[in-house]
Short mmCIF file of C-alpha atoms in Angstrom, two decimals:
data_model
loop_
_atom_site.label_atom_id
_atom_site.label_comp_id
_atom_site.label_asym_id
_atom_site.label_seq_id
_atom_site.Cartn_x
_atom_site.Cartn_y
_atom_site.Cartn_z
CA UNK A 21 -1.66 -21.72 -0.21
CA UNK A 22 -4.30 -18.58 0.18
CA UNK A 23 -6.91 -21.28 0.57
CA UNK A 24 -4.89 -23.13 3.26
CA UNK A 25 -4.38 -19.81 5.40
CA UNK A 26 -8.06 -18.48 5.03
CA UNK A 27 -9.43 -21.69 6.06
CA UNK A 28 -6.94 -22.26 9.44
CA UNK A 29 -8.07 -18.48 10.89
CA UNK A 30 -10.84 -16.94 9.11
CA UNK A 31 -13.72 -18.47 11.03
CA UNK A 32 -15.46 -16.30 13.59
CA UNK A 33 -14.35 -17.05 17.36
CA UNK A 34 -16.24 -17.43 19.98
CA UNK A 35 -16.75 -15.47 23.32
CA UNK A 36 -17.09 -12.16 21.89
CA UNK A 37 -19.99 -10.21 22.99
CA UNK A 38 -22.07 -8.24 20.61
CA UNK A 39 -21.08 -4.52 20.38
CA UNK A 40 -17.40 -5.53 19.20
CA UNK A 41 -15.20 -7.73 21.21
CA UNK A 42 -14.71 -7.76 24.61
CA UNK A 43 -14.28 -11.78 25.01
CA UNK A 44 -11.13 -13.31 25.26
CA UNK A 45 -10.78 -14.57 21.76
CA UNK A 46 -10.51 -11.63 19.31
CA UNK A 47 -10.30 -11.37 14.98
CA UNK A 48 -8.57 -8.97 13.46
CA UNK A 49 -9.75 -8.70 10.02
CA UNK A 50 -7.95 -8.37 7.19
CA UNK A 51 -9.11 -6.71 4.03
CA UNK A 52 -6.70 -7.20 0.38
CA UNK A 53 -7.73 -7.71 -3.37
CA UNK A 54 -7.09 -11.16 -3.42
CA UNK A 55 -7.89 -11.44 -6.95
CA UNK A 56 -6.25 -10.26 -10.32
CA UNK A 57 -2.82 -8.74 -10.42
CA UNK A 58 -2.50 -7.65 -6.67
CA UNK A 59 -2.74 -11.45 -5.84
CA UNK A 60 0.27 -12.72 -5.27
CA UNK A 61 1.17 -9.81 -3.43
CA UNK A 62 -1.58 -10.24 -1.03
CA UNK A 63 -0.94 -13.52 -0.29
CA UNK A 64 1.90 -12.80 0.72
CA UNK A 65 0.91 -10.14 3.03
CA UNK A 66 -1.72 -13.07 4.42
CA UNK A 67 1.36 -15.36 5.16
CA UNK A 68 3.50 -13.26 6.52
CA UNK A 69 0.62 -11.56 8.59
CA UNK A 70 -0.47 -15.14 10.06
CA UNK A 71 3.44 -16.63 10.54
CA UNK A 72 3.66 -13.62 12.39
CA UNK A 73 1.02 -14.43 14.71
CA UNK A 74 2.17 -17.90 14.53
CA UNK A 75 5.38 -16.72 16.22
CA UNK A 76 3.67 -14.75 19.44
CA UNK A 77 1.37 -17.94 19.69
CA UNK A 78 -1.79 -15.93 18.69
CA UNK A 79 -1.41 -13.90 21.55
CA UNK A 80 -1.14 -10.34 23.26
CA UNK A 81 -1.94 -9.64 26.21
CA UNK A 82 -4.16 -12.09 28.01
CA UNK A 83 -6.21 -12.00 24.56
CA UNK A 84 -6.41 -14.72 22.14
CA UNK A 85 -5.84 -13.30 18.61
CA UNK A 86 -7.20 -14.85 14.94
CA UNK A 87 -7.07 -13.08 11.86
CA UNK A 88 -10.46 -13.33 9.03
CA UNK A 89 -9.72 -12.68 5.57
CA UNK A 90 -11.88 -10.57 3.21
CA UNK A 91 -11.66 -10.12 -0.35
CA UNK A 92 -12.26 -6.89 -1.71
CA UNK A 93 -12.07 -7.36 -5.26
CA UNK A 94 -14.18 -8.80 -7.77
CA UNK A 95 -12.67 -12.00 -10.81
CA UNK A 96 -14.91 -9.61 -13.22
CA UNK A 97 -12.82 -6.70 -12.28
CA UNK A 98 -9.25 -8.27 -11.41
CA UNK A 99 -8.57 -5.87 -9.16
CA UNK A 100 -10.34 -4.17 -5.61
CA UNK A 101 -14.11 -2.90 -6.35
CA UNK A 102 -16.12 0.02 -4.59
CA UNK A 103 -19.28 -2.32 -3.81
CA UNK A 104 -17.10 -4.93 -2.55
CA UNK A 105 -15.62 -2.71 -0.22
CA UNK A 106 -18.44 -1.42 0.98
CA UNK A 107 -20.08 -4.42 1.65
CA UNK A 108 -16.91 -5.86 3.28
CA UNK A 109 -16.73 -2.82 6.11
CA UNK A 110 -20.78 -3.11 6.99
CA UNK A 111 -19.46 -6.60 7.38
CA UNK A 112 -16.61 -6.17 9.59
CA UNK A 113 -19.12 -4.00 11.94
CA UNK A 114 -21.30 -6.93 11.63
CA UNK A 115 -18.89 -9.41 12.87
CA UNK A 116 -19.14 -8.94 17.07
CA UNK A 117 -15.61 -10.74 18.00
CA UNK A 118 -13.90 -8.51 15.36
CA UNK A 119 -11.63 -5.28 17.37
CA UNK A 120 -10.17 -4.09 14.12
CA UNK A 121 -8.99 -4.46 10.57
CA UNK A 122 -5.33 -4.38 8.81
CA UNK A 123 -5.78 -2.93 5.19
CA UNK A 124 -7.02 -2.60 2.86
CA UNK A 125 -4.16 -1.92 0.09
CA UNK A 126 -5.73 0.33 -1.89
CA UNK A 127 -6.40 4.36 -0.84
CA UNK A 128 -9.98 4.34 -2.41
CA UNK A 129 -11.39 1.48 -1.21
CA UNK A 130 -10.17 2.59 2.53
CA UNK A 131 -12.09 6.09 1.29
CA UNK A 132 -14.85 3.98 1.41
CA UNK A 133 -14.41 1.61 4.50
CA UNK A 134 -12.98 4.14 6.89
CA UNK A 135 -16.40 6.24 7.14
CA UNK A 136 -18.39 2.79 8.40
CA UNK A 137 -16.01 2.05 10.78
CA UNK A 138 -15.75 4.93 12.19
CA UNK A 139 -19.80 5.82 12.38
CA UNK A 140 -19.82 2.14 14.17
CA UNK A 141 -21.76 2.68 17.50
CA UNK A 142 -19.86 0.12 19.24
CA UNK A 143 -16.53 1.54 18.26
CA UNK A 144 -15.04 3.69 16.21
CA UNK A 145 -13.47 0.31 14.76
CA UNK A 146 -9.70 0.93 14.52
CA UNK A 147 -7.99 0.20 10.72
CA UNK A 148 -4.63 0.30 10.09
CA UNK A 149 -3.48 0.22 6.60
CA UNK A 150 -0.18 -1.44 5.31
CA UNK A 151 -0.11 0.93 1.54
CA UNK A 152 -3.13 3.32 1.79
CA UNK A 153 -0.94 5.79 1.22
CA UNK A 154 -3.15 8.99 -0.34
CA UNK A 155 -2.78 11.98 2.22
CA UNK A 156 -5.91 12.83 2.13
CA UNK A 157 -6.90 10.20 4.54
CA UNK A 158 -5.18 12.18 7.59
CA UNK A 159 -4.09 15.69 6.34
CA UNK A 160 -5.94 18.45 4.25
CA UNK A 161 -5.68 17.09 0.68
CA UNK A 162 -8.77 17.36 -1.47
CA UNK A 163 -11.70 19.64 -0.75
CA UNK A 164 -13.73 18.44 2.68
CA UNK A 165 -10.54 16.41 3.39
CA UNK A 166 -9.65 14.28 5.78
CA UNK A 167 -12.86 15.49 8.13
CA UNK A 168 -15.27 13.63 6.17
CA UNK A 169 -13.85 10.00 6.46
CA UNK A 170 -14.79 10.68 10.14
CA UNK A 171 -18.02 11.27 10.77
CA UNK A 172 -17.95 10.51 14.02
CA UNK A 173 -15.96 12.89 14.87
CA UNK A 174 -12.58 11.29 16.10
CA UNK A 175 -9.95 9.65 14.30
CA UNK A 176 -9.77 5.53 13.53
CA UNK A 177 -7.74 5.14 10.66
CA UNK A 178 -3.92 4.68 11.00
CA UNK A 179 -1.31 3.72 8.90
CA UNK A 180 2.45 2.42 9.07
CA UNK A 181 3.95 4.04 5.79
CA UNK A 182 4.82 7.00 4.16
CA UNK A 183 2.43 9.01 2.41
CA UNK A 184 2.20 9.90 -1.96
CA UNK A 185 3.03 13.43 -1.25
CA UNK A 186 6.79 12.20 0.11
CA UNK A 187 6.53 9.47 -2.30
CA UNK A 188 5.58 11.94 -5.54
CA UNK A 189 8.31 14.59 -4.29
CA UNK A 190 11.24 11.67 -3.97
CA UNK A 191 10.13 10.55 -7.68
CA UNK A 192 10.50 13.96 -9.38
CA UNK A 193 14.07 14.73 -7.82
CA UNK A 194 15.07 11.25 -8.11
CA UNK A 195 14.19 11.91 -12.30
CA UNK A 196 15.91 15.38 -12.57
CA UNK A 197 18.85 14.89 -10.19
CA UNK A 198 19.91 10.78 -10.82
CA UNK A 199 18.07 10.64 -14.07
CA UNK A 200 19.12 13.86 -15.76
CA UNK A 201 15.22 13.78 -17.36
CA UNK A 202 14.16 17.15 -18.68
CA UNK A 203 10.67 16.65 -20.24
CA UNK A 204 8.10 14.19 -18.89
CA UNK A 205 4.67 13.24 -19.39
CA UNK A 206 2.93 12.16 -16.62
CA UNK A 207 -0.51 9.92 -16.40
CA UNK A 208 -2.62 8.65 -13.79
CA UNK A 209 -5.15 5.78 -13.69
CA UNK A 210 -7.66 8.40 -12.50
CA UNK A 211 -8.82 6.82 -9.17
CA UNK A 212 -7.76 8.45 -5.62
CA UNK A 213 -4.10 6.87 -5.34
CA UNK A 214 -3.37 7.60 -8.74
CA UNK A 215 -4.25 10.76 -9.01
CA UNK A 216 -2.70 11.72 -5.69
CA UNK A 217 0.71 10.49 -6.56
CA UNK A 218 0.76 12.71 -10.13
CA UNK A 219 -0.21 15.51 -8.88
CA UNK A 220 2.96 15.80 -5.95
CA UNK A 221 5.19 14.45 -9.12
CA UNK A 222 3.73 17.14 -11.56
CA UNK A 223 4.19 19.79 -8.48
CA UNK A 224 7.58 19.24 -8.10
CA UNK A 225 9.08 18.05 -11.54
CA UNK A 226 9.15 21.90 -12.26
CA UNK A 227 10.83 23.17 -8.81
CA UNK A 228 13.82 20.39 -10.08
CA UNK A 229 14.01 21.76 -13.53
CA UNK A 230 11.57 19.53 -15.33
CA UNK A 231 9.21 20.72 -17.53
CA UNK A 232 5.93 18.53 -17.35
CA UNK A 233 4.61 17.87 -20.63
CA UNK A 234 1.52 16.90 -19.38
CA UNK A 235 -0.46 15.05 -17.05
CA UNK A 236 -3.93 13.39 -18.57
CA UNK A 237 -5.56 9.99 -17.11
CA UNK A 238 -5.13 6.77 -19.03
CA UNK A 239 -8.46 4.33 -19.52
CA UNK A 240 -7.90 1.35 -18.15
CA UNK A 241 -10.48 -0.61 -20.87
CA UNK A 242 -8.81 0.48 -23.61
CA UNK A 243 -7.12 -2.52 -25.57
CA UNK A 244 -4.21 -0.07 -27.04
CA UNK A 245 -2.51 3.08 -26.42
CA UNK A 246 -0.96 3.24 -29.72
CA UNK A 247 -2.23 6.43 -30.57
CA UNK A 248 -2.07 7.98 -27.17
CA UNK A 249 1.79 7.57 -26.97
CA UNK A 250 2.16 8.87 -30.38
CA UNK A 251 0.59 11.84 -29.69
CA UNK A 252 2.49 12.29 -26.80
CA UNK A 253 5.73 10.91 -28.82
CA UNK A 254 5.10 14.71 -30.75
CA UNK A 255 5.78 16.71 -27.84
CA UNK A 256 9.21 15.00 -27.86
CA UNK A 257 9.74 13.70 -23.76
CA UNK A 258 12.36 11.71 -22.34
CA UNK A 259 10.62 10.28 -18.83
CA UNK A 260 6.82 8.61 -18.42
CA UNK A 261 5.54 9.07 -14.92
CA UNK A 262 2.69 6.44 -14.63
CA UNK A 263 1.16 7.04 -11.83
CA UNK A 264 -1.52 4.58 -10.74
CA UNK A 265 -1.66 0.72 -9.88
CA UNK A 266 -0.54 -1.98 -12.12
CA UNK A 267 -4.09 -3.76 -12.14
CA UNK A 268 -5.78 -0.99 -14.10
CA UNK A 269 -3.97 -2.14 -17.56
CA UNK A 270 -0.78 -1.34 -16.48
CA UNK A 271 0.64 -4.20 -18.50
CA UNK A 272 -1.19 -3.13 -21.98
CA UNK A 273 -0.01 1.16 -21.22
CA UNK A 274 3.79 -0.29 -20.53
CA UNK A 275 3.55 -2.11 -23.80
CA UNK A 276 2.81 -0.29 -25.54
CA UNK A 277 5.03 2.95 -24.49
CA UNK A 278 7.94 1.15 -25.54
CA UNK A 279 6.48 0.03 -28.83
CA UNK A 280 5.54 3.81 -29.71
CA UNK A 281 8.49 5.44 -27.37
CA UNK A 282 11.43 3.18 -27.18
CA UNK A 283 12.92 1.26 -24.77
CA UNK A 284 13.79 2.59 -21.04
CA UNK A 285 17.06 3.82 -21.88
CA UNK A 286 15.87 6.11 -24.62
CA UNK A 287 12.57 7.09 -22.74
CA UNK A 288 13.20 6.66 -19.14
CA UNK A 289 10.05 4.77 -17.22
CA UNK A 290 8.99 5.54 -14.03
CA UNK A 291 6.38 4.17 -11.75
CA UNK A 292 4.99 4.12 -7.92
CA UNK A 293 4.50 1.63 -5.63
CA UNK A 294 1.07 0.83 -7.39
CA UNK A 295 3.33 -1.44 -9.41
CA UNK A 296 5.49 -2.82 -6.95
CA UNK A 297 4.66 -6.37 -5.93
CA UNK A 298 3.64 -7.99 -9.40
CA UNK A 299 5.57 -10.94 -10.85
CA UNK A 300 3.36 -10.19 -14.23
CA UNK A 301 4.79 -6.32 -14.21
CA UNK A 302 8.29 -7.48 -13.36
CA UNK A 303 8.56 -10.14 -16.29
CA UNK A 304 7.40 -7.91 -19.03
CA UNK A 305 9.96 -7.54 -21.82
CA UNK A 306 9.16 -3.90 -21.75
CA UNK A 307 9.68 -3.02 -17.87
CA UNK A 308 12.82 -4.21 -17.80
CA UNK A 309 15.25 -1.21 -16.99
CA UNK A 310 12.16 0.86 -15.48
CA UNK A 311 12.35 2.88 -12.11
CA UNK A 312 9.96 2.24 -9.50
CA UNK A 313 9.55 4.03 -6.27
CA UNK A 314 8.11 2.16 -3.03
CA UNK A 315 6.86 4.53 0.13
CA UNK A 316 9.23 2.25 2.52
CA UNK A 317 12.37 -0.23 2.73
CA UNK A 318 12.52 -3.20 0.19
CA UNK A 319 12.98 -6.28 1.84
CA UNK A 320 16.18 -6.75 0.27
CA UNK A 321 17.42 -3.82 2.67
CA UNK A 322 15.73 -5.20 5.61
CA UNK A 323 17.38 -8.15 5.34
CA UNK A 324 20.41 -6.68 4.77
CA UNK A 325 19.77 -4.35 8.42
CA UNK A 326 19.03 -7.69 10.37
CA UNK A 327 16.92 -7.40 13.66
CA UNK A 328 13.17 -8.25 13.59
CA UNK A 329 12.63 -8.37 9.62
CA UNK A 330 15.51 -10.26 8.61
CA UNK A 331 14.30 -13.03 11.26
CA UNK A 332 10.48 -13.02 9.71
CA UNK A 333 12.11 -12.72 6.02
CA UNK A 334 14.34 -15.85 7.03
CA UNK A 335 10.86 -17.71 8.63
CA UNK A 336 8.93 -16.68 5.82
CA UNK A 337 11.50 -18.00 3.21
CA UNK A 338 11.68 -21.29 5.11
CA UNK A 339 8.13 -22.00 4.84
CA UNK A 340 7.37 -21.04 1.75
CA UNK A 341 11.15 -21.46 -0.23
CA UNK A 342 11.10 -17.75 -1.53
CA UNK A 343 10.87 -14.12 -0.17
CA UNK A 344 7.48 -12.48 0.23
CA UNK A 345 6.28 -11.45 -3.20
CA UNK A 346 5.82 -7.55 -2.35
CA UNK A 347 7.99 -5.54 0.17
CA UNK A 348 4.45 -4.34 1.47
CA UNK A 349 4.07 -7.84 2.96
CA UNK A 350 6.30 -6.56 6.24
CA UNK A 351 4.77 -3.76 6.68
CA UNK A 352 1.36 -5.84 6.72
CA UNK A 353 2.85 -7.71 9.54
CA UNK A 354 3.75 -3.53 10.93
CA UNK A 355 0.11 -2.90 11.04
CA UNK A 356 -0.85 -5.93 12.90
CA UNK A 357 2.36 -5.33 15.51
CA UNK A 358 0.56 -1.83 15.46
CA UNK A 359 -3.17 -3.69 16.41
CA UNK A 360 -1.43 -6.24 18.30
CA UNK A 361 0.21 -3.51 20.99
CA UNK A 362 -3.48 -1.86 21.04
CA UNK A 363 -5.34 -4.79 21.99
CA UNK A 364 -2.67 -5.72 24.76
CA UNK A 365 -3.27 -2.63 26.21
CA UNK A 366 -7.36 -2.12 25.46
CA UNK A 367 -10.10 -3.66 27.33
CA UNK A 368 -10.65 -5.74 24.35
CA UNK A 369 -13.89 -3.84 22.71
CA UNK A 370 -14.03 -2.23 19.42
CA UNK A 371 -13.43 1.52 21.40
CA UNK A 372 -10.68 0.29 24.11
CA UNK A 373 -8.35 -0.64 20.76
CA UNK A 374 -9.02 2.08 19.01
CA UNK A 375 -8.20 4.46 21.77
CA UNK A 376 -4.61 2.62 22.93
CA UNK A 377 -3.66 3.83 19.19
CA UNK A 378 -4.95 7.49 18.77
CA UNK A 379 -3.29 7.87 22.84
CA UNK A 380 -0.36 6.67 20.65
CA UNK A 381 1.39 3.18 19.85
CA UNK A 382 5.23 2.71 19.89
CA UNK A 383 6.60 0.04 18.46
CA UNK A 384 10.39 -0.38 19.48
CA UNK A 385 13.03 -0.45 16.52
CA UNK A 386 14.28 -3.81 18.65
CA UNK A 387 11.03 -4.90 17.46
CA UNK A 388 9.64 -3.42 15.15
CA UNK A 389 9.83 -6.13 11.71
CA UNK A 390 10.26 -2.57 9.46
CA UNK A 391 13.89 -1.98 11.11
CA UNK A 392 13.12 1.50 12.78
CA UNK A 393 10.84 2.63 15.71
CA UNK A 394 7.46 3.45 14.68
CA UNK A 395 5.04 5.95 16.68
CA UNK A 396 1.55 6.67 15.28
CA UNK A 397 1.09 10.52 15.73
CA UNK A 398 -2.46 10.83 18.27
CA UNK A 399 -3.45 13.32 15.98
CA UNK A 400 -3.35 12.29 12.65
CA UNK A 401 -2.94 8.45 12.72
CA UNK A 402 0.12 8.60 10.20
CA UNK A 403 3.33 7.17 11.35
CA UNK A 404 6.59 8.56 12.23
CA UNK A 405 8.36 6.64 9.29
CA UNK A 406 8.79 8.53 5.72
CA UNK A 407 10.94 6.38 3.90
CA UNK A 408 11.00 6.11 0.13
CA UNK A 409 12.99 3.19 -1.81
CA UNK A 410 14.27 3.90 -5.55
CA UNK A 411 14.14 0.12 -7.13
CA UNK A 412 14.86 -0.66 -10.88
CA UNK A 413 13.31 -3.63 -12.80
CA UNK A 414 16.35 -6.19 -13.75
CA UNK A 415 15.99 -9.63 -14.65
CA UNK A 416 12.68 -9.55 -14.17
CA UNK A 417 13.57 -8.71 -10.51
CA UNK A 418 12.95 -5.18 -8.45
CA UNK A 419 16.36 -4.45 -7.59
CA UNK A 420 17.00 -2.05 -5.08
CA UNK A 421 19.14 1.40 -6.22
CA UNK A 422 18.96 3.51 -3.68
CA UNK A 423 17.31 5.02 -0.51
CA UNK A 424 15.67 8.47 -0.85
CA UNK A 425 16.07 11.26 2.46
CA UNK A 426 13.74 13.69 1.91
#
């Protein structure tokens, strides 16, 4: 199906000129780990991304609009890789007819992307991200953050979701006020997303009367964490935060937990977003009854709000006889209403698109496939949506509990 959808849009256009668009046929690129665990959920995003387009007849504006799909991960690694990255934004500078780019999915690799687009003399090349979530991509977060992912001076990534600091928060008093949890370990997959969400989590548990046992990186190579679990098992918790994404071993560390731990009633399980999305996760024995937390609305609930979503949802299902695989899928197809409103507006280059967005897009609730008006903030590139979904893994299904206000 993947195949299919690369091959109908991801050739180059023509009548582009060199310097970044500016002809009347324009790519949008779009950059997801299309390998490993993160598959099926970027395949969806693809589909519902190009039905999308479908819909508004590859259009806006007087423009005509095509999307090119690049992989960023690696079959070696099963999951998104820093060279591949790398090599995949020098190529969407490379590519003249391309005005901007909708991922990527993961907050390190668009670490590494944002910087070339934005030191692009033709541009800065806009990117709007669908789940790069880590804060420090707009807002003070780690040291030299976010001022060196823009070395240009000016701001050209933007995103359409909440960030991990509302997402880590939302967790922690989710645990302590729904969960009753007392003492939890937390670990982190140590890459940026990862360690971004557990630190907010481990910030917070305490302010809601958890005490934080701990909060240590797994290793993703190992082939058991027997022994790690039972030395955490001593310290006697009753909540595991794993922070991190699913593709680093996720599968093995959720094992195994229960093997050493218990099940999810006696050791509550909690997880981010990093594990939303994967069919593998979600038929595990051992997640059943876990918690997971995704920065937005499920598509369950967008359905359930009609308007813009449920009438994509309902397109997508009848095309493809199921519902995207990941809830991130719609806000893929945000980001490209978000690009889509730019380039109407723009003079069609590289710098026209990326300036309609940082004078600031609107995208009318009437509209907008996410159910609620969305305004990128000028300033910062974030969005003006913050909302946080509690889901719980039943019947091999993510099942949605409850919103969280924050």
């Amino acid at each position: 199906m993947l195949a299919i959808a690369i091959s109908a849009c991801g050739g180059n256009s023509s009548g582009g000129t060199v310097g970044g668009g500016g002809g009347s046929k324009l790519i949008i690129g779009v950059d997801l780990p299309l390998q490993g665990a993160a598959k099926d959920a970027s395949e969806a995003t693809v589909n519902a991304m190009q039905l999308y387009l479908e819909q508004v007849g590859h259009k806006a504006g007087n423009y005509d609009v095509e999307l090119k799909v690049y992989d960023n991960s690696t079959a070696a690694k099963g999951a998104w890789d820093d060279a591949t990255c790398a090599k995949n934004a020098q190529d969407h500078v490379a590519n003249p007819d391309e005005v901007a780019v909708m991922g990527p999915f993961n907050s390190g690799c668009a670490k590494i992307e944002v910087p070339v687009l934005n030191s692009d003399p033709t541009g800065p090349m806009l990117i709007v991200s669908h789940a790069s979530t880590n804060p420090g991509l707009t807002k003070p977060w780690d040291p030299g953050e976010p001022e060196k992912f823009y070395p240009g001076g000016v701001r050209n990534f933007a995103r359409v979701i909440g960030t991990d600091d509302y997402q880590g928060v939302a967790a922690a008093r989710f645990a302590a006020q729904d969960l009753g949890v007392k003492r939890c370990y937390v670990l982190n997959d140590n890459q940026t997303y990862g360690q971004g969400v557990a630190k907010v989590f481990a910030e917070e548990a305490p302010k809601q009367g958890v005490t934080v046992l701990g909060n240590a990186p797994w290793d993703l190579k190992q082939p058991s964490y027997a022994a790690l679990f039972t030395s955490i098992k001593a310290l006697n918790p009753d909540c595991i935060y794993l922070s991190g994404i699913f593709d680093n071993n996720g599968g093995q560390l959720v094992r195994d937990k229960v093997r050493v731990l218990g099940d999810n009633n006696a050791v509550k399980l909690m997880v981010p977003d990093g594990f939303s999305g994967y069919p593998e996760f979600n038929n595990l024995a051992e997640a059943q009854g876990a918690y997971l937390t995704f920065s937005g609305l499920t598509a369950e609930t967008l359905r359930q709000g009609g308007g813009a979503g449920a009438t994509l949802l309902d397109a997508y299902r009848a095309k493809y006889g199921a519902d995207p695989a990941s809830s991130y899928a719609l806000y893929g197809v945000e980001a490209l209403q978000v690009i889509l409103a730019a380039i109407e507006k723009s003079d069609g280059t590289r710098k026209g698109v990326r300036d309609q967005v940082f004078a600031g897009v609107t995208i009318p609730a009437e509209q907008s496939v996410v159910g609620k008006e969305v305004k990128i903030d000028p300033q910062t590139g974030d969005a003006s949506i913050r909302d946080v979904s509690v889901m719980q893994i039943r019947d091999s299904k993510e099942t949605f509990v409850k919103p969280w206000p924050l």
